[in-house]
Coordinates of C-alpha atoms in Angstrom, one line a residue:
X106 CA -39.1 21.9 -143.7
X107 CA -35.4 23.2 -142.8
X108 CA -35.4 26.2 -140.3
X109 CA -33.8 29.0 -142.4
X110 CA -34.4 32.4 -141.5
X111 CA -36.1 35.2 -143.7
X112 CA -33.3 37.0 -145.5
X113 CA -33.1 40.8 -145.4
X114 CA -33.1 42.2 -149.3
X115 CA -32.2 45.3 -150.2
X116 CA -34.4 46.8 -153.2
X117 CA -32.3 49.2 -154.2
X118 CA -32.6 52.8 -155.7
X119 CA -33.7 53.1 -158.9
X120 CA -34.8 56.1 -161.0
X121 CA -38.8 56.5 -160.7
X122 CA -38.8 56.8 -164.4
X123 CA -37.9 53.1 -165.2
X124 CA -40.7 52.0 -162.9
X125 CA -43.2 50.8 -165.8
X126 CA -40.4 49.2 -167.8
X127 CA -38.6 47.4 -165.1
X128 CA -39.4 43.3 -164.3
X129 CA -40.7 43.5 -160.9
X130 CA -39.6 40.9 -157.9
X131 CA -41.2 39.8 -155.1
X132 CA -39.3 42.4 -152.8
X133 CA -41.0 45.6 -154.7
X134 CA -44.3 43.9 -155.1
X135 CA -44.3 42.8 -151.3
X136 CA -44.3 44.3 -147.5
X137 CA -42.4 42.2 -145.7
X138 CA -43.9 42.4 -142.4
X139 CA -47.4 42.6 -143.6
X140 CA -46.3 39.5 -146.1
X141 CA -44.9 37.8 -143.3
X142 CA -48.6 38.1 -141.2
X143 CA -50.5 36.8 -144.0
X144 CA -47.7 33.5 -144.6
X145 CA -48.3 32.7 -140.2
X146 CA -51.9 32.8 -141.0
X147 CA -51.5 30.5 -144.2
X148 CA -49.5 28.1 -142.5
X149 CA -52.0 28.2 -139.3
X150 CA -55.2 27.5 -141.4
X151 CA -53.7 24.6 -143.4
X152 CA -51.7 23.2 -140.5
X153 CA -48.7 23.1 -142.7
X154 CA -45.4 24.8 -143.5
X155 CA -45.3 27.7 -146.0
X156 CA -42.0 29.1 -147.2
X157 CA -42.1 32.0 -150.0
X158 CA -38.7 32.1 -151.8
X159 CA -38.3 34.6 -154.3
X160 CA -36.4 33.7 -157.9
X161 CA -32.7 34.4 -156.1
X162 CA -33.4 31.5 -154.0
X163 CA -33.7 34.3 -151.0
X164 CA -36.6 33.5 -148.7
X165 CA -39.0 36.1 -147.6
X166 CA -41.2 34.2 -145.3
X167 CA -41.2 31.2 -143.4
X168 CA -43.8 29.3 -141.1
X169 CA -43.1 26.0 -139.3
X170 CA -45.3 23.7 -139.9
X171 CA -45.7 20.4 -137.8
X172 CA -43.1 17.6 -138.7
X173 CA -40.0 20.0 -138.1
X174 CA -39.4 17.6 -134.9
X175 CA -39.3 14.6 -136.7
X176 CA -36.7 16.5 -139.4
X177 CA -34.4 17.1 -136.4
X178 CA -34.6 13.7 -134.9
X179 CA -33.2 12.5 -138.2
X180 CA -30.8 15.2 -138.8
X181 CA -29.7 13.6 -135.0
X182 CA -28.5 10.4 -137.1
X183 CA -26.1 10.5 -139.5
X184 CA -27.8 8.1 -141.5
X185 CA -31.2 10.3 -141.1
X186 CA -29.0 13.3 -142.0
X187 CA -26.9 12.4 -145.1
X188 CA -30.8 10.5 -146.6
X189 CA -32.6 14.0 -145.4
X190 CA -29.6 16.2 -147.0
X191 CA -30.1 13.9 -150.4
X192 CA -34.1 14.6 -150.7
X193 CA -33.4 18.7 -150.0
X194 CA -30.9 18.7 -152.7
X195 CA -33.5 17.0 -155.1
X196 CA -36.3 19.3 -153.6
X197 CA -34.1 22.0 -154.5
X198 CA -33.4 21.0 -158.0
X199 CA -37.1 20.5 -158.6
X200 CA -38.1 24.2 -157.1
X201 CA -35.3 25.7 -159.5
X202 CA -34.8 25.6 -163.6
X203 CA -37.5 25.6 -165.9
X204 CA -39.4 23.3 -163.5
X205 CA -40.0 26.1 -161.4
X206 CA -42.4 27.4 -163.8
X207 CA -44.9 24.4 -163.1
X208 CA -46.1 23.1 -159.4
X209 CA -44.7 20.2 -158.5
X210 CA -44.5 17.0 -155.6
X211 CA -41.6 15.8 -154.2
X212 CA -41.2 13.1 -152.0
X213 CA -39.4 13.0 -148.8
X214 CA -37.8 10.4 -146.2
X215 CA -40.1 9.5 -143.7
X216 CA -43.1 10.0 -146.5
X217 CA -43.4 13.1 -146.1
X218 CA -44.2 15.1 -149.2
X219 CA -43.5 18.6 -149.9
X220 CA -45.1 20.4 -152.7
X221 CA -44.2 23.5 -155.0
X222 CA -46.4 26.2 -156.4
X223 CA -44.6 29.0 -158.6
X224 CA -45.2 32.5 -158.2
X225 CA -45.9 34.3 -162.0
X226 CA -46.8 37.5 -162.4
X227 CA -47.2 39.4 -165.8
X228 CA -45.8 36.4 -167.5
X229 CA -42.9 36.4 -165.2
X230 CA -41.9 33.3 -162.8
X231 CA -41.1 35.9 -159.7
X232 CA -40.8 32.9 -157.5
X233 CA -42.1 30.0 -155.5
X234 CA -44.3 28.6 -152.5
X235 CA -43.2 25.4 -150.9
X236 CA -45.8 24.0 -149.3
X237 CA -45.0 20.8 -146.4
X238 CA -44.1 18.7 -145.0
X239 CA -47.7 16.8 -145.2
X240 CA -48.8 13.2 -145.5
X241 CA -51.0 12.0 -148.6
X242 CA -53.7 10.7 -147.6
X243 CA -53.5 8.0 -149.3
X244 CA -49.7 7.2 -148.5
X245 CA -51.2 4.2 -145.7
X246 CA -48.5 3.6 -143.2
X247 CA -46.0 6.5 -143.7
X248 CA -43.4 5.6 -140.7
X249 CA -42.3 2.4 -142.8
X250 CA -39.4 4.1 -143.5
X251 CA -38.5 5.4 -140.3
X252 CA -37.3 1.9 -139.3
X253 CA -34.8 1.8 -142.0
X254 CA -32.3 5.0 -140.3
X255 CA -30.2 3.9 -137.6
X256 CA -30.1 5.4 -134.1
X257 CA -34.0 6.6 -134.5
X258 CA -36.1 6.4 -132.3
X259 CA -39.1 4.9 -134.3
X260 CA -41.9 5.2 -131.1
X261 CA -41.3 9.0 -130.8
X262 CA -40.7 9.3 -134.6
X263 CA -44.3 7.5 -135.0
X264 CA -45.8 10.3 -132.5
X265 CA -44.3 13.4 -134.4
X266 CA -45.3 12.2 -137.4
X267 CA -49.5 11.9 -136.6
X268 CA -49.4 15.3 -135.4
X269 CA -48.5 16.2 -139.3
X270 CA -51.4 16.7 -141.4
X271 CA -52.7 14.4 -143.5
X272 CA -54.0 16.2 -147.5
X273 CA -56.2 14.5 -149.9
X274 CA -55.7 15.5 -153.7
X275 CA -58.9 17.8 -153.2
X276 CA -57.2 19.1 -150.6
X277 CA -54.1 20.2 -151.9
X278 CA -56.3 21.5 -154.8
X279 CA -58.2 23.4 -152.6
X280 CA -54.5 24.2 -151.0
X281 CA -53.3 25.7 -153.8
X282 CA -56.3 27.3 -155.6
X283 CA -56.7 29.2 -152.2
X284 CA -52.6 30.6 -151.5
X285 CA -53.0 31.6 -155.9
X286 CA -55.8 33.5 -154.8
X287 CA -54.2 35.3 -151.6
X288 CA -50.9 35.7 -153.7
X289 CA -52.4 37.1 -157.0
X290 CA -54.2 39.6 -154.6
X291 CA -51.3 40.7 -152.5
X292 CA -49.3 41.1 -156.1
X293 CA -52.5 43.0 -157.3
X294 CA -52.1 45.4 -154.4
X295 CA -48.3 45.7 -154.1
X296 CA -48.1 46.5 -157.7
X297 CA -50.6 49.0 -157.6
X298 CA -49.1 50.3 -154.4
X299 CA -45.3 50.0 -155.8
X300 CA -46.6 52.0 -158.9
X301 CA -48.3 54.6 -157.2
X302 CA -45.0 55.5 -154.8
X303 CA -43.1 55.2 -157.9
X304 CA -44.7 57.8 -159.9
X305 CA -44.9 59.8 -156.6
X306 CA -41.6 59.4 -156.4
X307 CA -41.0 60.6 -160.0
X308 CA -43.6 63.6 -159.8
X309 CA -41.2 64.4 -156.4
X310 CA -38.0 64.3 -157.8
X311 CA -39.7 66.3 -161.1
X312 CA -40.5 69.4 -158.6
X313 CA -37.6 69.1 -157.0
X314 CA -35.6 69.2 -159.8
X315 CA -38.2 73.0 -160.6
X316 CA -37.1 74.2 -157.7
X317 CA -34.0 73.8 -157.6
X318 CA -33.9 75.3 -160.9
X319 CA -36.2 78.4 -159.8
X320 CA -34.0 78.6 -156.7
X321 CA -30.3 78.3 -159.0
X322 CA -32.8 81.1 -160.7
X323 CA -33.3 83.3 -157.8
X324 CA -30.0 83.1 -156.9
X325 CA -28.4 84.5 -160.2
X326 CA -30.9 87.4 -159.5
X327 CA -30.4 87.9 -155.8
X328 CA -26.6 88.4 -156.8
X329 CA -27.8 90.8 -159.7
X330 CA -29.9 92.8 -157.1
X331 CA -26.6 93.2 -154.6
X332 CA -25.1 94.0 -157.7
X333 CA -27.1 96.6 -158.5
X334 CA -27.7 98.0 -155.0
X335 CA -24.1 98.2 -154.4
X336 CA -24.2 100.4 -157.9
X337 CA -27.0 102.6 -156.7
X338 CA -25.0 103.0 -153.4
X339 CA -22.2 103.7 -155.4
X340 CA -23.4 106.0 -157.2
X341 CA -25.7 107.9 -155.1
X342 CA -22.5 108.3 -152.4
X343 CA -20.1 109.4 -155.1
X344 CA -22.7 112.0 -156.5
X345 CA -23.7 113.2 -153.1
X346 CA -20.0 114.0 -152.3
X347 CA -20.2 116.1 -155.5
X348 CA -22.7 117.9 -155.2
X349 CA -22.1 119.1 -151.8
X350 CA -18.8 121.0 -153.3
X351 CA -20.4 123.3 -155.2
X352 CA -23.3 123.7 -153.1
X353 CA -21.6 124.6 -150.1
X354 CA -20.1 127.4 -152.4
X355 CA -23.4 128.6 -153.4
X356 CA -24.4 128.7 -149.8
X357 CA -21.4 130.5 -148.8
X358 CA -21.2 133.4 -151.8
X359 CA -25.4 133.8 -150.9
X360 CA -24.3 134.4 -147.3
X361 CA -21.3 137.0 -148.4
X362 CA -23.9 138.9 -150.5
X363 CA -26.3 138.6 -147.7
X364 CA -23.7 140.2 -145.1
X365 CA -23.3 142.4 -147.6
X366 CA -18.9 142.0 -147.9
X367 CA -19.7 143.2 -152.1
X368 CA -22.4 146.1 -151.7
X369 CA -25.3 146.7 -150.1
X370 CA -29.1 144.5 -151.5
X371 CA -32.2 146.5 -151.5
X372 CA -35.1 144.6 -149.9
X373 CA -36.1 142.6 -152.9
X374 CA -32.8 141.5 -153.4
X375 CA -32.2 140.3 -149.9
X376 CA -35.4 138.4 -149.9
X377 CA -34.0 136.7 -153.1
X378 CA -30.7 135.7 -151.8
X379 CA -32.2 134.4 -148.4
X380 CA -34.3 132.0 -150.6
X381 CA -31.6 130.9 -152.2
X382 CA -29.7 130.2 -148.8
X383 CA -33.0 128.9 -147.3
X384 CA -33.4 126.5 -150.4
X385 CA -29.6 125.8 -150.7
X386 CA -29.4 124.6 -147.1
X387 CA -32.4 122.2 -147.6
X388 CA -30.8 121.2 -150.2
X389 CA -27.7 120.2 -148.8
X390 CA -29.2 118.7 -146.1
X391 CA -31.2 115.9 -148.5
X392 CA -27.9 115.2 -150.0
X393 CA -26.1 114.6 -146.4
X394 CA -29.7 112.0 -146.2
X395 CA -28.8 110.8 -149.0
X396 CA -25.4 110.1 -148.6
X397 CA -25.4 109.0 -145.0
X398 CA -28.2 106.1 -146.1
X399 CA -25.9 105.2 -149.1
X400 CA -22.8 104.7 -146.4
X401 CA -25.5 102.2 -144.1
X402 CA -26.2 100.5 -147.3
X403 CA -22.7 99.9 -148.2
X404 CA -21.9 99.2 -144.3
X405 CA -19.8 101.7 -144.1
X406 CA -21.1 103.6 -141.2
X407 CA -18.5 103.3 -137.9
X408 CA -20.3 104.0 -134.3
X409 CA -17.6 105.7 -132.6
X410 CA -19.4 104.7 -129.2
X411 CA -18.1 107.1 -126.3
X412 CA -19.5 108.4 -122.7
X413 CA -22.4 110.4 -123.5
X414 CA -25.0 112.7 -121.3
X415 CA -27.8 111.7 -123.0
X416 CA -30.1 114.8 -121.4
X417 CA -27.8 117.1 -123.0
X418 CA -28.1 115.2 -126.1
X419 CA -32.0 115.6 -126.4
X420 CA -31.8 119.4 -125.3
X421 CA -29.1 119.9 -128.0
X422 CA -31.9 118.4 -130.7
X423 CA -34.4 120.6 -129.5
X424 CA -31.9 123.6 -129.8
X425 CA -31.6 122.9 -133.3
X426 CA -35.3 122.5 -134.2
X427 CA -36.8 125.4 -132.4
X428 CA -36.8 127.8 -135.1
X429 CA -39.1 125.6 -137.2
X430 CA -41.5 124.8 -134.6
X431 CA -41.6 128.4 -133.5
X432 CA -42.0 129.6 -137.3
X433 CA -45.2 127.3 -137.7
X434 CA -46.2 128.4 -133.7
X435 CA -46.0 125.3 -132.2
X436 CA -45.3 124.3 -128.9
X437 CA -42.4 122.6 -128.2
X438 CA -42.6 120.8 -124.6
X439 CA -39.9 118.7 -123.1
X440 CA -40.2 116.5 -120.1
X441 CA -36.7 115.3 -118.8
X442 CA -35.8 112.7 -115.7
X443 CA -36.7 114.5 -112.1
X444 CA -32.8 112.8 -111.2
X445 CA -30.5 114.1 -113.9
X446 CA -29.5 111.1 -116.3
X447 CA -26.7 109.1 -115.9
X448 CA -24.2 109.2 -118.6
X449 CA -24.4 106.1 -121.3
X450 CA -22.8 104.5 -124.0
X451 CA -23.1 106.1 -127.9
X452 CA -22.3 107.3 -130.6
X453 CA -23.3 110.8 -130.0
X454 CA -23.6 112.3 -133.1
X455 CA -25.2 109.5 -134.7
X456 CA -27.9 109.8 -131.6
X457 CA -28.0 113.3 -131.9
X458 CA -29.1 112.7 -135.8
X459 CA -32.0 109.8 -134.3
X460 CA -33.6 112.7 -132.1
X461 CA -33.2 115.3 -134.7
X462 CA -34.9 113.5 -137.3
X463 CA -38.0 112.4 -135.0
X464 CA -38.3 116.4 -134.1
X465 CA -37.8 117.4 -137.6
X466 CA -40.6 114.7 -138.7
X467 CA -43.0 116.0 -136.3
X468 CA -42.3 119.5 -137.3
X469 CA -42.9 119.0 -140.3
X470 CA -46.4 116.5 -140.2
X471 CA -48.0 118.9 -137.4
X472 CA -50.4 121.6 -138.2
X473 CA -49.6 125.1 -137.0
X474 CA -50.3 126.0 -133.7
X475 CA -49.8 122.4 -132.6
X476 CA -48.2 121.1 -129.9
X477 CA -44.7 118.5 -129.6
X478 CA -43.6 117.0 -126.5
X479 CA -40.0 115.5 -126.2
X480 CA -39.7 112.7 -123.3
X481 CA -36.9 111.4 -121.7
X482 CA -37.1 108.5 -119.3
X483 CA -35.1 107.2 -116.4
X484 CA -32.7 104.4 -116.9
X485 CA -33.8 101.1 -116.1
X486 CA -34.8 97.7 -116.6
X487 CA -36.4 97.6 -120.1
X488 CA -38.4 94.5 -121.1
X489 CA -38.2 95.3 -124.8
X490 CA -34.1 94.5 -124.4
X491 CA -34.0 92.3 -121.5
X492 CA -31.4 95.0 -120.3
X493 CA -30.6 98.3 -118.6
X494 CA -31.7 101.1 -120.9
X495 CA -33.7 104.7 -121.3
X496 CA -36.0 105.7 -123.6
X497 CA -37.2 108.9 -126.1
X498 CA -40.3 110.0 -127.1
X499 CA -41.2 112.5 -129.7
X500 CA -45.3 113.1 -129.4
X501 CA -47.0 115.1 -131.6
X502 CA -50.3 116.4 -132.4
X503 CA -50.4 115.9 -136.1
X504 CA -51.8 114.4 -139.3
X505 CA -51.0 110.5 -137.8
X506 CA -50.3 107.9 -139.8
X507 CA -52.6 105.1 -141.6
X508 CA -52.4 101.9 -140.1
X509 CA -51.3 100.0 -142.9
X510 CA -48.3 102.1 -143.5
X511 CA -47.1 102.0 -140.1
X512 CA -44.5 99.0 -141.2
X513 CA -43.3 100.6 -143.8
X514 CA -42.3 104.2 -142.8
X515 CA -39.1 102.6 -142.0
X516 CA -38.1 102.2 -145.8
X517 CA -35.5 104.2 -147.4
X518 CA -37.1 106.8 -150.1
X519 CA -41.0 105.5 -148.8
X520 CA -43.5 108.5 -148.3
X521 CA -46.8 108.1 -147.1
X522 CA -48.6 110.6 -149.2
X523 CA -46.7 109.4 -152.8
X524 CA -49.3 111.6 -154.9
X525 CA -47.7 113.8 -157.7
X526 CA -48.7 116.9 -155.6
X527 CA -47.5 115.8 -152.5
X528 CA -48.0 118.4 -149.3
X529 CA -44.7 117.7 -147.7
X530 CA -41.8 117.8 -149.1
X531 CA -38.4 115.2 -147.8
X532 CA -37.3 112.2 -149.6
X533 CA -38.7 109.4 -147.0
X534 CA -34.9 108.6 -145.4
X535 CA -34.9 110.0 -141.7
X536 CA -36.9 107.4 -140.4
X537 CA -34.7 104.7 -142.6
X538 CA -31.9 106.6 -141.1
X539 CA -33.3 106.6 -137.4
X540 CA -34.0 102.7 -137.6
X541 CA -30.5 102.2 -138.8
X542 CA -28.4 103.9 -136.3
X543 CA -31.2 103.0 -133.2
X544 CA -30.2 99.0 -134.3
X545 CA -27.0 100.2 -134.5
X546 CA -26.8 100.7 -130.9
X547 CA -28.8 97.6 -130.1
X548 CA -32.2 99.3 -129.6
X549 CA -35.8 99.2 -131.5
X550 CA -37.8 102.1 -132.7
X551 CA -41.9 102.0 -133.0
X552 CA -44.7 104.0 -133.3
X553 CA -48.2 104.4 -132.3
X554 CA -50.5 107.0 -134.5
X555 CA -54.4 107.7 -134.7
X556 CA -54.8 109.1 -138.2
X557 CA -55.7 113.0 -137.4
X558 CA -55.1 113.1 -133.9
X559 CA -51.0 112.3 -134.4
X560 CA -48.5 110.0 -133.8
X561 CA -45.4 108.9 -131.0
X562 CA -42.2 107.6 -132.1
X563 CA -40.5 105.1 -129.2
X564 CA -36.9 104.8 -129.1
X565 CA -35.3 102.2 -126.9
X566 CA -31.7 101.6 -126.4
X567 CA -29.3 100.2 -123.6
X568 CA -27.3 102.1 -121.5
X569 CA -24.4 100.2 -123.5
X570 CA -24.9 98.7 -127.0
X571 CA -24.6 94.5 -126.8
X572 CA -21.8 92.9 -127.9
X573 CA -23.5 91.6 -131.0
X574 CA -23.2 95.4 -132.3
X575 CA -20.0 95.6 -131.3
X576 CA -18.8 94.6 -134.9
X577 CA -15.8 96.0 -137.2
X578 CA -17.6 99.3 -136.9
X579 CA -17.0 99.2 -133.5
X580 CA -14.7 102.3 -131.6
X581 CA -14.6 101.1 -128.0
X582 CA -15.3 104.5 -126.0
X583 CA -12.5 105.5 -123.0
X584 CA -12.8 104.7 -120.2
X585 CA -15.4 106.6 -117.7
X586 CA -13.8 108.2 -115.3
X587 CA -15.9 110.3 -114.1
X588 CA -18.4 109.7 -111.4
X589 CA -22.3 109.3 -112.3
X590 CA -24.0 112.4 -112.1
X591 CA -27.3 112.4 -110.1

């Protein structure tokens, strides 16, 4: 038996959906290397060659038997060569053609024999087994021939060919009976197997095909919903700047008649136009809410980042927030650096808003005659950054928080208590508004609350914001030029 190596075949992609229609080969039906395991073992019971060739004439597994010295002694001689290259072109013509769909014996020099077992499947001839060289056993002397080719060496010839194995016809029955049986198992099992990955395959590419669907789906109405929130920021922005117009007038004319520039009020009147600047003014300050989260949610907030005092900043926000808390009779404690703070990076305004809303939320959540304490900390390392930075507290004593709303307090327009009769009034944006300008400058907010007993807002920030919100919005501050204050 010749010496040719296994060729690699490529199967080939086809679609999944073809699989029960499609002729199978060899290569589907087949694992190579678990093919090739079974074909050594073959070969080493039998003590003969095996070679599987599939109906291309590509061969998929190959075992040496005993004898392939003897074939390359002769192919030494040229005589032993051209006789040798005679018989494989017969052995070839009689493994190929519509003989290939019947077993067959050929006869080779030397008397060897070599013998030919197709390979059908489902009706279909998907290829061969060539089974040799062997001896018949009842060949008698098979060297006879060996004297005839020139140049041989017929005493080593002789010894090569007793180590080849000698088959009776019961034993090539039992030959042949015994590789169907291993072959119509391994194509039993391959075609099951190939079937199953097929229609995996198929059932893979069907989801696959869903979801990409479901995704091309999604994002038709992710670009709807950016749409629409660019709509609602829009609109909420253009009808915030129009309403603040008219009811800055109103605020003004109620203060005129409050002043009294057009005539005195008697008492009941006074109370009335006090109301209205009262209400007026809360008013007006939803609407700046209002528009300041439609600006974030456009991106159209600038952090015009400059040298700030950040102690002055806090005692500014108290300032402002002291007639509430003293109108409810709480108290209002503040606990500031023993050193006084150095000066740091920010947009103060925007800062100035953060505390503001954290004092105005406790204000407004705390029970009367409760108590508010406003901390400031040292600058230092802070582990929540991984840089230099300070941080603000605003403590309070009042209703708290549930523990399952904690996350979402953040939310523009979320309230905690969302009954129809709600208790306090707001529109759930200062904490959307605090989060937005605390990332802003590159720090984090959070909060820890015991549900009656009250809550703490945490904000961290750096003593300069990262680069990474350092974006178009950016206004670099000037340059510090005067000495740190301690």
């Amino acid at each position: 038996m010749s010496a040719d190596k296994p060729g690699v075949v490529d199967g080939g992609a086809e679609h999944a959906g073809l699989a029960l229609q499609r002729k199978l080969s060899l290569v589907d039906l087949l694992d190579p290397l678990t093919f090739g395991d079974v074909v050594d073992s073959l070969g080493t019971l039998f003590h003969v060659g095996v070679r599987v060739i599939d109906e291309r004439g590509r061969t998929l597994a190959d075992t040496e038997g005993p004898g392939q010295e003897l074939c390359d002694a002769l192919d030494a001689t040229a005589q032993g060569r051209a006789r040798r290259g005679a018989s494989v072109e017969r052995l070839g013509e009689a493994s190929s053609g519509a003989l290939a769909a019947e077993p067959w014996s050929h006869p080779c020099l030397g008397g060897l024999r070599y013998l030919g077992l197709p390979i059908v499947w489902d009706g279909d001839v998907l290829g061969r087994v060539v089974l040799g060289p062997f001896v018949a056993e009842e060949a008698g002397d098979a060297a006879e021939g060996l004297a005839l080719v020139d140049g041989l060496d017929v005493a080593r010839a002789r010894g090569w060919l007793a180590g080849v194995r000698r088959l009776s016809e019961a034993d090539v029955a039992r030959v042949r009976t015994h590789i169907a049986q291993v072959l119509a198992a391994l194509l039993a099992a391959g075609q099951k197997s190939y079937l199953t990955g097929q229609l995996h395959l198929e059932a893979m590419l069907e989801t696959q095909r869903e979801l990409e669907s479901q995704n091309t789906q999604l994002l038709r109405l992710n670009q709807r919903l950016k749409e629409s929130d660019r709509s609602k920021s829009s609109f909420l922005s253009t009808v915030s700047h129009e309403l603040r117009t008219p009811l800055a007038s109103i605020i003004g004319y109620s203060e005129m008649l409050a002043e009294g520039l057009v005539g005195g009020l008697n008492p009941e009147q006074m109370q009335f136009v006090r109301t209205i600047m009262e209400k007026g003014n809360t008013l007006l300050k939803l609407i700046s809410s209002i528009l300041d989260m439609s600006q974030i949610e456009a991106g159209k907030v600038r952090l015009a980042f400059e040298w700030v005092d950040v102690q002055e900043l806090v005692e500014s926000a108290i300032t402002s927030v002291m007639p509430q808390a003293q109108r409810k009779g709480l108290t209002l404690q503040q606990r500031m650096p023993a050193v006084v703070q150095a000066r740091v990076v920010g947009d103060r305004e925007k800062l100035r808003q953060v505390v503001v809303n954290l004092l105005a939320n406790a204000v407004k959540f705390t029970p009367g005659q409760g108590r508010i304490d406003v901390r400031l900390s040292d600058l230092g390392p802070r582990a929540e950054l991984g840089v230099t930075g300070y941080a603000i507290e605003v403590e309070d004593t009042g209703v708290g928080i549930p523990e399952g709303q904690r996350d979402r307090i953040f939310q523009s327009f979320y309230q905690v208590d969302d009954s129809p009769t709600r208790e306090y009034g707001g529109a759930g944006l200062g904490l959307a508004i605090v989060k937005s300008y605390v990332e802003g400058h590159g720090g984090q907010v959070s909060v820890r609350s015991e549900v009656g007993r009250g809550s703490c807002f945490r904000v961290v920030l750096p003593k300069e914001p990262p680069l990474s919100s350092q974006g178009p919005a950016y206004i670099p501050p000037p340059v510090d030029t005067e000495p740190e204050r301690f």
